Structure formats: structure tokens, C-alpha cells
Amino acid sequence: MALLEHTLGILLHPDQEWKAIRNERHSFAQVFFSHVPILALIPPVAAFIGVTQVGWTIGDGDVVKLTVESALSLCIMTYIALMVGVYVLGEFINWMAKTYGVTDSAEKRHYEGTALAVYITTPVFLAGIAGIYPELWLNAVATILAGCYAVYLVYEGIPILMNIDKERAFMYATSVVTVGLVMLVIVRVGTVIVWGMGIGPVYVD
């Protein structure tokens, strides 16, 4: 129930939800494992259904689908990458905390950094539902909207969650967004490398 409350709350009333999250007495492991393994399933599962059962078209061509084996391996790698990505982002946020004047204890900072990473990626995970219908325009729009809201959550959440003034919070949030963008580029480059090794999509004839 806590998962559902925070997931909906961070979308509907983020200010109140950030305050509630800050006041919780959890460890970074608790907030990570109670949310990310479940939410990170949404994009790969939706994508698996979309690319194997629904398919997509290019122009006026035939419907394109992936084989089940190819889609399964790609979705498993995506799931692992999402899990690792949220964890690494949380560690970066925690690492930068003292630089921007966060005075909480090390354990508390670790929880806050992980919680921030978990909840700012929630809109992106939920937008992954669009993968059930794998048309480029739909998924692009869903991803852009979710990304914009995630950036909003960063700027809105840091001063509340980290309990610092707005000036330092703005610089902190900008650093977090920059790290997130760099990680996105790394994932894209990694995808190209993996495909170059022969672990790319296999299409149904």
C-alpha cells in the first residue's frame, strides 16, 4: 500500500509527498527494494508485449515484430539496466549531498538520495506502459512528458527532501539533472555497443 500511496502522491501532490518521504524512517535499501524492482518491470514487460504481440509499421509496410527469444533477452537487459541506473543515480545524489550543504547524517543522506532517485524516475517507469503500442510517436511523446515531469520533481523535491535553501537546492538539482542526462547518453552508447556484439533485435520473418 505504501508503494501505491507514494506513486500516486508524487504525481498528484508532490509537495506533500516529499515531506512525507523525508519524515519516513527507512534505510536506502528499504526504499529501493520496495519500489524499483516492481516499477522497473513496467517498461520491459509492456515493451515485450508490444514488440512480440502488437508490432509496429514503417510507412505503409507490413507489421514488424520481434521473436520472443530476442525480445525476452533485450527486455531482461533493459530491466537490469533500469535497476542499476536508479541505484547509481541515487549514489551520485548521495555523493553530492555534502557539497551542497545537506547536514543530515550519512545514513539519512543515503536514504534521501536513493528516495529522490526512486521517485523522480517513477513517471518514466509509468510512461513505459506506452510500450504496449510500440509506435514511435506515441512512445516519444510519453517519454518526453514523463522526462519533463521528472525534471520538475527534481527541482521541487530537493529543497524539501534535503532540507536546504532554494539557492543551493537549484544548483544541486541542476547537477542531478546533468548526471541523469549523462547516464542516458551512456545507456544509448552502451546499447549501440551491445548491438554491435550481435545481441540485437531479431525480427519475425
mmCIF file of C-alpha atoms in Angstrom:
data_model
loop_
_atom_site.group_PDB
_atom_site.id
_atom_site.type_symbol
_atom_site.label_atom_id
_atom_site.label_comp_id
_atom_site.label_asym_id
_atom_site.label_seq_id
_atom_site.Cartn_x
_atom_site.Cartn_y
_atom_site.Cartn_z
ATOM 1 C CA MET A 1 0.000 0.000 0.000
ATOM 2 C CA ALA A 2 2.874 2.387 0.731
ATOM 3 C CA LEU A 3 4.131 1.865 -2.798
ATOM 4 C CA LEU A 4 0.789 2.848 -4.291
ATOM 5 C CA GLU A 5 0.413 5.832 -1.947
ATOM 6 C CA HIS A 6 3.795 7.308 -2.803
ATOM 7 C CA THR A 7 3.480 6.542 -6.508
ATOM 8 C CA LEU A 8 0.154 8.336 -6.773
ATOM 9 C CA GLY A 9 1.136 11.045 -4.299
ATOM 10 C CA ILE A 10 4.292 12.042 -6.139
ATOM 11 C CA LEU A 11 2.153 12.562 -9.248
ATOM 12 C CA LEU A 12 -0.849 14.270 -7.653
ATOM 13 C CA HIS A 13 0.580 16.347 -4.792
ATOM 14 C CA PRO A 14 4.398 16.211 -4.879
ATOM 15 C CA ASP A 15 4.983 18.871 -2.177
ATOM 16 C CA GLN A 16 3.086 16.923 0.474
ATOM 17 C CA GLU A 17 4.571 13.637 -0.670
ATOM 18 C CA TRP A 18 8.185 14.872 -0.495
ATOM 19 C CA LYS A 19 7.563 15.978 3.096
ATOM 20 C CA ALA A 20 6.076 12.579 3.956
ATOM 21 C CA ILE A 21 9.001 10.789 2.333
ATOM 22 C CA ARG A 22 11.522 12.896 4.251
ATOM 23 C CA ASN A 23 9.824 12.073 7.567
ATOM 24 C CA GLU A 24 9.917 8.328 6.999
ATOM 25 C CA ARG A 25 12.446 6.280 8.934
ATOM 26 C CA HIS A 26 13.634 3.860 6.282
ATOM 27 C CA SER A 27 17.039 2.792 5.016
ATOM 28 C CA PHE A 28 18.160 3.317 1.431
ATOM 29 C CA ALA A 29 17.795 -0.439 0.837
ATOM 30 C CA GLN A 30 14.175 -0.420 2.036
ATOM 31 C CA VAL A 31 13.101 2.419 -0.227
ATOM 32 C CA PHE A 32 14.982 0.931 -3.192
ATOM 33 C CA PHE A 33 13.798 -2.677 -2.948
ATOM 34 C CA SER A 34 10.218 -1.792 -2.038
ATOM 35 C CA HIS A 35 9.763 0.252 -5.214
ATOM 36 C CA VAL A 36 12.291 -0.174 -8.012
ATOM 37 C CA PRO A 37 12.029 -3.946 -8.665
ATOM 38 C CA ILE A 38 8.282 -3.528 -9.185
ATOM 39 C CA LEU A 39 8.189 -0.233 -11.082
ATOM 40 C CA ALA A 40 11.137 -1.169 -13.303
ATOM 41 C CA LEU A 41 9.126 -4.138 -14.597
ATOM 42 C CA ILE A 42 6.605 -1.863 -16.300
ATOM 43 C CA PRO A 43 8.671 -0.682 -19.330
ATOM 44 C CA PRO A 44 10.233 -4.058 -20.266
ATOM 45 C CA VAL A 45 7.024 -6.058 -19.761
ATOM 46 C CA ALA A 46 4.987 -3.529 -21.779
ATOM 47 C CA ALA A 47 7.671 -3.462 -24.474
ATOM 48 C CA PHE A 48 7.789 -7.271 -24.617
ATOM 49 C CA ILE A 49 4.044 -7.428 -25.219
ATOM 50 C CA GLY A 50 4.222 -4.619 -27.751
ATOM 51 C CA VAL A 51 7.075 -5.896 -29.903
ATOM 52 C CA THR A 52 6.019 -9.563 -29.870
ATOM 53 C CA GLN A 53 2.207 -9.373 -29.947
ATOM 54 C CA VAL A 54 1.242 -5.973 -31.369
ATOM 55 C CA GLY A 55 4.176 -4.913 -33.528
ATOM 56 C CA TRP A 56 4.675 -1.680 -35.424
ATOM 57 C CA THR A 57 4.711 -0.467 -39.007
ATOM 58 C CA ILE A 58 7.102 1.688 -41.000
ATOM 59 C CA GLY A 59 5.195 3.763 -43.521
ATOM 60 C CA ASP A 60 2.755 1.550 -45.418
ATOM 61 C CA GLY A 61 4.814 -1.573 -44.823
ATOM 62 C CA ASP A 62 3.869 -4.786 -43.084
ATOM 63 C CA VAL A 63 3.658 -5.119 -39.322
ATOM 64 C CA VAL A 64 7.102 -5.676 -37.787
ATOM 65 C CA LYS A 65 7.572 -7.883 -34.725
ATOM 66 C CA LEU A 66 10.470 -9.377 -32.796
ATOM 67 C CA THR A 67 10.912 -13.016 -31.988
ATOM 68 C CA VAL A 68 10.014 -13.984 -28.425
ATOM 69 C CA GLU A 69 13.601 -15.072 -27.672
ATOM 70 C CA SER A 70 15.105 -11.814 -28.952
ATOM 71 C CA ALA A 71 12.538 -9.628 -27.170
ATOM 72 C CA LEU A 72 12.960 -11.556 -23.924
ATOM 73 C CA SER A 73 16.745 -11.127 -23.848
ATOM 74 C CA LEU A 74 16.504 -7.417 -24.679
ATOM 75 C CA CYS A 75 13.803 -6.847 -22.044
ATOM 76 C CA ILE A 76 15.814 -8.652 -19.365
ATOM 77 C CA MET A 77 18.842 -6.475 -20.145
ATOM 78 C CA THR A 78 16.598 -3.390 -20.043
ATOM 79 C CA TYR A 79 15.224 -4.385 -16.648
ATOM 80 C CA ILE A 80 18.713 -4.862 -15.210
ATOM 81 C CA ALA A 81 19.860 -1.553 -16.720
ATOM 82 C CA LEU A 82 16.904 0.290 -15.157
ATOM 83 C CA MET A 83 17.609 -1.202 -11.733
ATOM 84 C CA VAL A 84 21.307 -0.350 -11.910
ATOM 85 C CA GLY A 85 20.576 3.116 -13.303
ATOM 86 C CA VAL A 86 18.322 4.120 -10.404
ATOM 87 C CA TYR A 87 20.828 2.771 -7.867
ATOM 88 C CA VAL A 88 23.771 4.611 -9.450
ATOM 89 C CA LEU A 89 21.767 7.856 -9.715
ATOM 90 C CA GLY A 90 20.904 7.583 -6.022
ATOM 91 C CA GLU A 91 24.569 7.076 -5.144
ATOM 92 C CA PHE A 92 25.546 10.165 -7.156
ATOM 93 C CA ILE A 93 22.866 12.213 -5.396
ATOM 94 C CA ASN A 94 24.119 10.995 -2.028
ATOM 95 C CA TRP A 95 27.753 11.691 -3.001
ATOM 96 C CA MET A 96 26.919 15.302 -3.925
ATOM 97 C CA ALA A 97 24.813 15.979 -0.827
ATOM 98 C CA LYS A 98 27.515 17.357 1.485
ATOM 99 C CA THR A 99 28.862 19.569 -1.300
ATOM 100 C CA TYR A 100 25.546 21.413 -1.382
ATOM 101 C CA GLY A 101 25.197 21.760 2.369
ATOM 102 C CA VAL A 102 22.979 18.825 3.350
ATOM 103 C CA THR A 103 23.618 18.434 7.079
ATOM 104 C CA ASP A 104 21.721 15.196 7.785
ATOM 105 C CA SER A 105 23.586 12.117 8.993
ATOM 106 C CA ALA A 106 25.306 9.857 6.467
ATOM 107 C CA GLU A 107 22.583 7.221 6.835
ATOM 108 C CA LYS A 108 19.832 9.793 6.377
ATOM 109 C CA ARG A 109 21.566 11.307 3.316
ATOM 110 C CA HIS A 110 21.880 7.858 1.782
ATOM 111 C CA TYR A 111 18.150 7.276 2.248
ATOM 112 C CA GLU A 112 17.288 10.715 0.862
ATOM 113 C CA GLY A 113 19.496 10.298 -2.203
ATOM 114 C CA THR A 114 18.030 6.904 -3.001
ATOM 115 C CA ALA A 115 14.461 8.101 -2.338
ATOM 116 C CA LEU A 116 14.969 11.034 -4.692
ATOM 117 C CA ALA A 117 16.288 8.756 -7.440
ATOM 118 C CA VAL A 118 13.415 6.321 -6.915
ATOM 119 C CA TYR A 119 10.594 8.840 -7.006
ATOM 120 C CA ILE A 120 11.858 11.094 -9.800
ATOM 121 C CA THR A 121 12.103 8.051 -12.076
ATOM 122 C CA THR A 122 8.561 6.917 -11.215
ATOM 123 C CA PRO A 123 6.903 8.953 -14.044
ATOM 124 C CA VAL A 124 9.375 7.488 -16.544
ATOM 125 C CA PHE A 125 8.612 3.947 -15.401
ATOM 126 C CA LEU A 126 4.867 4.556 -15.584
ATOM 127 C CA ALA A 127 5.194 6.080 -19.054
ATOM 128 C CA GLY A 128 6.697 2.757 -20.122
ATOM 129 C CA ILE A 129 3.121 1.431 -20.339
ATOM 130 C CA ALA A 130 3.020 3.106 -23.760
ATOM 131 C CA GLY A 131 5.380 0.379 -24.959
ATOM 132 C CA ILE A 132 2.370 -1.927 -25.345
ATOM 133 C CA TYR A 133 1.650 0.046 -28.511
ATOM 134 C CA PRO A 134 5.172 0.435 -29.938
ATOM 135 C CA GLU A 135 4.630 3.328 -32.311
ATOM 136 C CA LEU A 136 7.495 5.821 -32.309
ATOM 137 C CA TRP A 137 5.376 8.971 -31.957
ATOM 138 C CA LEU A 138 3.379 7.650 -29.002
ATOM 139 C CA ASN A 139 6.410 6.423 -27.085
ATOM 140 C CA ALA A 140 8.358 9.604 -27.858
ATOM 141 C CA VAL A 141 5.537 11.824 -26.543
ATOM 142 C CA ALA A 142 5.080 9.681 -23.413
ATOM 143 C CA THR A 143 8.825 9.676 -22.701
ATOM 144 C CA ILE A 144 9.213 13.435 -23.217
ATOM 145 C CA LEU A 145 6.254 14.263 -20.956
ATOM 146 C CA ALA A 146 7.485 11.870 -18.263
ATOM 147 C CA GLY A 147 11.016 13.257 -18.539
ATOM 148 C CA CYS A 148 9.772 16.830 -18.140
ATOM 149 C CA TYR A 149 7.788 15.887 -15.053
ATOM 150 C CA ALA A 150 10.799 14.029 -13.633
ATOM 151 C CA VAL A 151 12.902 17.193 -14.010
ATOM 152 C CA TYR A 152 10.145 19.172 -12.263
ATOM 153 C CA LEU A 153 10.193 16.654 -9.406
ATOM 154 C CA VAL A 154 13.959 17.095 -9.014
ATOM 155 C CA TYR A 155 13.697 20.867 -8.607
ATOM 156 C CA GLU A 156 10.585 20.603 -6.446
ATOM 157 C CA GLY A 157 11.836 17.782 -4.265
ATOM 158 C CA ILE A 158 15.432 18.606 -3.395
ATOM 159 C CA PRO A 159 14.789 21.659 -1.152
ATOM 160 C CA ILE A 160 12.124 19.703 0.747
ATOM 161 C CA LEU A 161 13.745 16.285 0.921
ATOM 162 C CA MET A 162 17.261 17.565 1.629
ATOM 163 C CA ASN A 163 16.079 20.479 3.801
ATOM 164 C CA ILE A 164 18.299 23.125 2.184
ATOM 165 C CA ASP A 165 17.637 26.653 0.929
ATOM 166 C CA LYS A 166 16.311 27.203 -2.581
ATOM 167 C CA GLU A 167 19.508 28.732 -3.986
ATOM 168 C CA ARG A 168 21.671 25.726 -3.093
ATOM 169 C CA ALA A 169 18.805 23.390 -3.999
ATOM 170 C CA PHE A 170 18.662 24.866 -7.501
ATOM 171 C CA MET A 171 22.358 24.194 -8.102
ATOM 172 C CA TYR A 172 22.045 20.742 -6.569
ATOM 173 C CA ALA A 173 19.035 19.907 -8.745
ATOM 174 C CA THR A 174 20.815 21.139 -11.858
ATOM 175 C CA SER A 175 23.728 18.829 -11.054
ATOM 176 C CA VAL A 176 21.333 15.899 -10.589
ATOM 177 C CA VAL A 177 19.650 16.590 -13.951
ATOM 178 C CA THR A 178 23.069 16.806 -15.610
ATOM 179 C CA VAL A 179 24.104 13.445 -14.144
ATOM 180 C CA GLY A 180 20.830 11.941 -15.334
ATOM 181 C CA LEU A 181 21.412 13.191 -18.884
ATOM 182 C CA VAL A 182 24.982 11.868 -18.901
ATOM 183 C CA MET A 183 23.729 8.468 -17.728
ATOM 184 C CA LEU A 184 21.136 8.483 -20.516
ATOM 185 C CA VAL A 185 23.879 9.106 -23.099
ATOM 186 C CA ILE A 186 25.974 6.278 -21.589
ATOM 187 C CA VAL A 187 23.000 3.897 -21.866
ATOM 188 C CA ARG A 188 22.486 4.844 -25.518
ATOM 189 C CA VAL A 189 26.150 4.297 -26.330
ATOM 190 C CA GLY A 190 26.096 1.019 -24.402
ATOM 191 C CA THR A 191 23.092 -0.112 -26.447
ATOM 192 C CA VAL A 192 24.971 0.518 -29.690
ATOM 193 C CA ILE A 193 27.967 -1.423 -28.386
ATOM 194 C CA VAL A 194 25.813 -4.368 -27.299
ATOM 195 C CA TRP A 195 24.044 -4.449 -30.656
ATOM 196 C CA GLY A 196 27.430 -4.341 -32.354
ATOM 197 C CA MET A 197 28.366 -7.503 -30.427
ATOM 198 C CA GLY A 198 25.450 -9.303 -32.049
ATOM 199 C CA ILE A 199 22.941 -9.072 -29.194
ATOM 200 C CA GLY A 200 20.498 -7.013 -31.169
ATOM 201 C CA PRO A 201 16.852 -7.465 -32.155
ATOM 202 C CA VAL A 202 15.830 -10.448 -34.281
ATOM 203 C CA TYR A 203 12.755 -9.832 -36.411
ATOM 204 C CA VAL A 204 9.986 -12.264 -37.248
ATOM 205 C CA ASP A 205 10.191 -13.244 -40.911
#
